[in-house]
XYZ file of C-alpha atoms in Angstrom:
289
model
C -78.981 62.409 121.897
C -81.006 65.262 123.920
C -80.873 67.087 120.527
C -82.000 64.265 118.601
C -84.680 63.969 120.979
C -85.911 67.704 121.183
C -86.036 67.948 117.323
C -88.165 64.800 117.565
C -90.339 66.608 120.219
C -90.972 69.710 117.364
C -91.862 67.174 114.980
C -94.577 65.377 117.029
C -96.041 69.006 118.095
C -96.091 69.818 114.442
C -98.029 65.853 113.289
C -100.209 66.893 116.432
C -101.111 70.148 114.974
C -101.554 68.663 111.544
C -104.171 65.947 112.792
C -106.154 68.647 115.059
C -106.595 71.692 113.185
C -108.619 70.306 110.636
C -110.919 68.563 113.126
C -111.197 72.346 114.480
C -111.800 74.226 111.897
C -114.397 71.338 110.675
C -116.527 72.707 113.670
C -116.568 75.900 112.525
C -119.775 76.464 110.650
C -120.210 80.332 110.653
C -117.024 80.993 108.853
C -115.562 78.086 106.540
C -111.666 78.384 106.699
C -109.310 76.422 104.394
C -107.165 73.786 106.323
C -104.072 75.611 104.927
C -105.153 78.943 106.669
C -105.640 77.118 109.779
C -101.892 75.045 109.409
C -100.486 78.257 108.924
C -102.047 80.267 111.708
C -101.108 77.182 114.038
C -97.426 77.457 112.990
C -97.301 80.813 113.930
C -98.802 80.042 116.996
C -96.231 78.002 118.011
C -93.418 79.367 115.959
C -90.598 81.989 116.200
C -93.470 84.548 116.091
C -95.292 83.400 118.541
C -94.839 80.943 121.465
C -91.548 79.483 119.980
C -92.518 75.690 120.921
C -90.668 74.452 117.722
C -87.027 74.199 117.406
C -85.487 74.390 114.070
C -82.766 71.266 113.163
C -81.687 69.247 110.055
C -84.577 66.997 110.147
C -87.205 69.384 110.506
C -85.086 71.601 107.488
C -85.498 68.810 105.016
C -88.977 68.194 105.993
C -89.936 71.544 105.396
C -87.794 72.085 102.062
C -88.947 68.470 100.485
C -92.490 68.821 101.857
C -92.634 72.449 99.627
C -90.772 70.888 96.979
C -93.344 68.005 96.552
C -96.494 70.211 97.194
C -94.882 71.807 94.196
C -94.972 68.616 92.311
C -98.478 67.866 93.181
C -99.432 71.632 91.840
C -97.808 70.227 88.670
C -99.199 66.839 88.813
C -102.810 68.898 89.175
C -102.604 70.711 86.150
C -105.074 68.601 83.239
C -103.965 69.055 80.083
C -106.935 67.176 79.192
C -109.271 69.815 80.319
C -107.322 72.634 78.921
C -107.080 70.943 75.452
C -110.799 70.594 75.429
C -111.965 73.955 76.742
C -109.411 75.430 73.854
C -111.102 73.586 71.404
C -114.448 73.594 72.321
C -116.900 76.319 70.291
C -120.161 77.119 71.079
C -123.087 76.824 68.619
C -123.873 80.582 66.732
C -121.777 83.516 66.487
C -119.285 83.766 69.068
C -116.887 87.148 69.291
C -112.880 85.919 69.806
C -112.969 87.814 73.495
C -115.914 85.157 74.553
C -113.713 82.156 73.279
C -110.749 83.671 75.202
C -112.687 84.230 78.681
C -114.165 80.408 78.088
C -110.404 79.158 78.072
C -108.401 78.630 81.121
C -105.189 79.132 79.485
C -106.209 82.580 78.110
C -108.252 83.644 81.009
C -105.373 82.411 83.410
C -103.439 84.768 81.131
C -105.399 87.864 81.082
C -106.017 87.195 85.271
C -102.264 87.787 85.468
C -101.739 91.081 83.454
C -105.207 92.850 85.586
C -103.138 91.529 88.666
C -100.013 93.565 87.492
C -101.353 95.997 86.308
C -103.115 97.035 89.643
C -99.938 96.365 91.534
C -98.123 98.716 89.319
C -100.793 101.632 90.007
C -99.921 100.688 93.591
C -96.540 100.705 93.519
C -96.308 104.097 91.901
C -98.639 105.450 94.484
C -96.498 104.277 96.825
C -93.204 105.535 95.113
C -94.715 109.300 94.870
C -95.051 109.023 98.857
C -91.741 108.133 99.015
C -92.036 104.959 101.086
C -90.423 102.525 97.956
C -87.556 103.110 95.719
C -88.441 100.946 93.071
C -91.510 101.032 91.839
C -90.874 98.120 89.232
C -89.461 95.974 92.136
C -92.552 96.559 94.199
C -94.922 95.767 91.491
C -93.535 92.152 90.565
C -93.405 91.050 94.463
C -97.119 92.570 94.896
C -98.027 90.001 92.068
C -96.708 87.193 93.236
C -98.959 84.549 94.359
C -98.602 80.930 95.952
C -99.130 77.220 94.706
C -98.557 76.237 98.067
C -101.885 78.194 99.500
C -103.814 77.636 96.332
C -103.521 74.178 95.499
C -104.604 73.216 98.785
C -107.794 74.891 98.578
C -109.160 73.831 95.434
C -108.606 70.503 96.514
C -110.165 71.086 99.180
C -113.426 72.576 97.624
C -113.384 69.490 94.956
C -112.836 72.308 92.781
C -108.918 71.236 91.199
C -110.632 69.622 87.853
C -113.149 71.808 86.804
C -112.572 74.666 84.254
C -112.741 77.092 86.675
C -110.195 75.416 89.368
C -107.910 75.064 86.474
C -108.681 78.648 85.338
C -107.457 79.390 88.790
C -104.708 77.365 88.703
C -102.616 78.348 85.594
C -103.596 82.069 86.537
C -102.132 81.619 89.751
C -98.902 79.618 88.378
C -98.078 82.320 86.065
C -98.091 84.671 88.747
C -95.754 82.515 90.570
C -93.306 81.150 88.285
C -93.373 84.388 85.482
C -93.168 86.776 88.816
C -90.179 84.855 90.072
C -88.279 85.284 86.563
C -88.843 88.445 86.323
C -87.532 89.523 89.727
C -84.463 87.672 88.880
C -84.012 89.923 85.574
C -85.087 93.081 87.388
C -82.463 92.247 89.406
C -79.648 91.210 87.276
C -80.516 94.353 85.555
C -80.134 96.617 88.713
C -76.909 94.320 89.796
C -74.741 95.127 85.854
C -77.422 93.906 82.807
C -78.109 91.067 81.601
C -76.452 87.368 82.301
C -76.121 83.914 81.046
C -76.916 82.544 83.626
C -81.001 83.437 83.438
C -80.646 81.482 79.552
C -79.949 78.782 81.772
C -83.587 77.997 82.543
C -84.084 76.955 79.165
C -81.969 73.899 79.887
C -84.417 73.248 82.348
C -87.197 73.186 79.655
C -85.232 71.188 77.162
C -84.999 68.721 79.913
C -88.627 68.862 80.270
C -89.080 68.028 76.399
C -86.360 64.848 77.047
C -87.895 63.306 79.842
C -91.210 63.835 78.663
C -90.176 61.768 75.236
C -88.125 59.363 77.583
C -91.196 58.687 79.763
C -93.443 57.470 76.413
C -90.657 55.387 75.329
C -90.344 53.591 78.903
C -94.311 53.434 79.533
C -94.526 51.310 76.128
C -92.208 48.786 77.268
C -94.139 45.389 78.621
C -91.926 45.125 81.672
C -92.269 48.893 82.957
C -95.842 48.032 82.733
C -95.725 45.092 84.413
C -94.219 46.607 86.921
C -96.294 49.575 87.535
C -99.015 47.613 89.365
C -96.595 44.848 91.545
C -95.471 45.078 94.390
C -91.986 47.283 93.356
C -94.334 49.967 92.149
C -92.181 51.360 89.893
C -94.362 54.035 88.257
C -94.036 55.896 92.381
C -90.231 55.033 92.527
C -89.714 56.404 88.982
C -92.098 59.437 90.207
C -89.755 60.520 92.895
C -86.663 59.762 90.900
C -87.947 62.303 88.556
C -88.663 64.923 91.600
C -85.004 64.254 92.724
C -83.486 64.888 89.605
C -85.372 68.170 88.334
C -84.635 69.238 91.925
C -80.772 68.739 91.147
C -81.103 69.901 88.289
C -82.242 73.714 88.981
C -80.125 73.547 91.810
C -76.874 72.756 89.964
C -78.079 75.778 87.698
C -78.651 78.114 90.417
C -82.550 78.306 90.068
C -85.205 77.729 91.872
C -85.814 74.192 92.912
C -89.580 74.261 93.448
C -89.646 75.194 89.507
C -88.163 71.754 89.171
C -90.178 69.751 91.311
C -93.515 71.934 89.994
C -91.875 70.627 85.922
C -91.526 67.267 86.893
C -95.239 67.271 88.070
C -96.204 69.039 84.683
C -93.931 66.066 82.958
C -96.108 63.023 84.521
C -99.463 64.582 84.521
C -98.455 64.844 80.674
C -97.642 61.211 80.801
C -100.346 59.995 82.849
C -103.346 62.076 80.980
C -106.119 60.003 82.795
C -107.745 62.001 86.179
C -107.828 60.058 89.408
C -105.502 57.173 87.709
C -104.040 54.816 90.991
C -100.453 56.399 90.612
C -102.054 59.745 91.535
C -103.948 58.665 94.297
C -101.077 56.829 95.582
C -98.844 60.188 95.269
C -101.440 62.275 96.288
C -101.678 60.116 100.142
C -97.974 59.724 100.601
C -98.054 64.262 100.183
């Protein structure tokens, strides 16, 4: 029970933390620091690096793995299609060269954002591999590029900035550094380890799931009970939400992948199904993250 009640002790340091850093940093007005900085300085203020106030157990292990997982889902869940559809389609009155239309869509832009990031950390990486600090120049470039949902997301919430063009610019530039980075380092090193393996064609399982549930997810929101149901007290449309989460996180996990690439899909799968911005299922997800 002293256990029990220690790990219980972490957690309340760590709800403390969460309620008084942003109150902090809100009295900051020389410098304006995102919350996440601040959460993430604090934890390694009282973390293994620093005073080591917090001590690790199973509950504060699932905590931390489902609390990434479904900050990945909400990165999904962020993503308008909406807004990408109509910045792809829109076209501006008089002549207009193809590289304009490209730059004025997020998709492309997010695209072309991602290939100026590797290519600096390539020039970088060979630098550094003609010093002779890194062996593998390759290696080095991919893990320079990566990025994180978890840090980004946060922010352009934060700045109201999420559902504009250029939050969502941002956002698919930095989710292809994330998720195409993390593929590739798992070829580079499946490569390095004996070639090439089955087991990375098993991510396109993954995606045919995505196509399936997406097509299930029509079918069920067109039925006059599910809808019924969506507003009452069951709330099915949040008990279906995190059925989904749980079972695109078994999913990659039974294949061996990554499970935040799950939990980001099934985001991806109901911000396809629920099209409309600021709809009461999102809010609803949006408090309980």
């Amino acid at each position: 029970m002293e256990d029990h009640k220690f790990i219980f002790n972490s957690l309340l340091l760590i709800t403390l933390l969460a309620f008084v850093v942003p109150l902090i940093l809100v009295r900051i007005k020389r410098v304006r620091i995102p919350f996440v900085v601040g959460e993430i300085v604090a934890g390694i203020v009282v973390g293994k690096s620093g005073l080591n106030l917090i001590e690790p157990g199973p509950y504060l292990d699932f905590i931390s793995t489902f609390g990434l997982t479904y900050l990945m889902f909400l990165s999904g869940l962020e993503i308008d299609f909406t807004l990408l559809r109509r910045a792809g389609s829109e076209r501006r009155e008089g002549q207009e060269s193809a590289l304009l239309r490209m730059i004025r869509n997020p998709v492309s832009l997010g695209v072309m954002m991602f290939l100026a990031t590797l290519t600096g950390a390539y020039l970088v990486s060979l630098y550094l591999f003609r010093l002779g600090y890194i062996a593998n120049p390759y290696l080095m470039t991919l893990i320079i590029s990566t990025t994180s949902l978890a840090v980004v997301v946060p922010v352009l919430k934060e700045h109201g900035s999420a559902n504009t063009v250029y939050g969502q610019t941002v956002l698919v530039a930095t989710l292809i550094a994330d998720f195409a980075t993390m593929l590739l380092i798992t070829i580079a090193v499946a490569l390095s380890e004996g070639g090439f393996t089955l087991e990375l064609l098993l991510i396109l399982v993954v995606f045919a799931a995505v196509f399936i549930f997406y097509r299930l997810g029509i079918f069920l929101r067109r039925l006059p009970l599910v809808r019924e149901l969506e507003n009452a007290t069951a709330q099915l449309d949040i008990r279906g939400a995190f059925a989904l989460i749980l079972v695109f996180i078994g999913l990659t996990q039974q294949l061996g992948l990554e499970i935040i690439l799950g939990a980001f899909l099934a985001g991806v799968i109901l911000s396809l199904l629920t099209e409309k911005r600021g709809t009461e299922t999102h809010r609803r997800l949006e408090a309980f993250g």
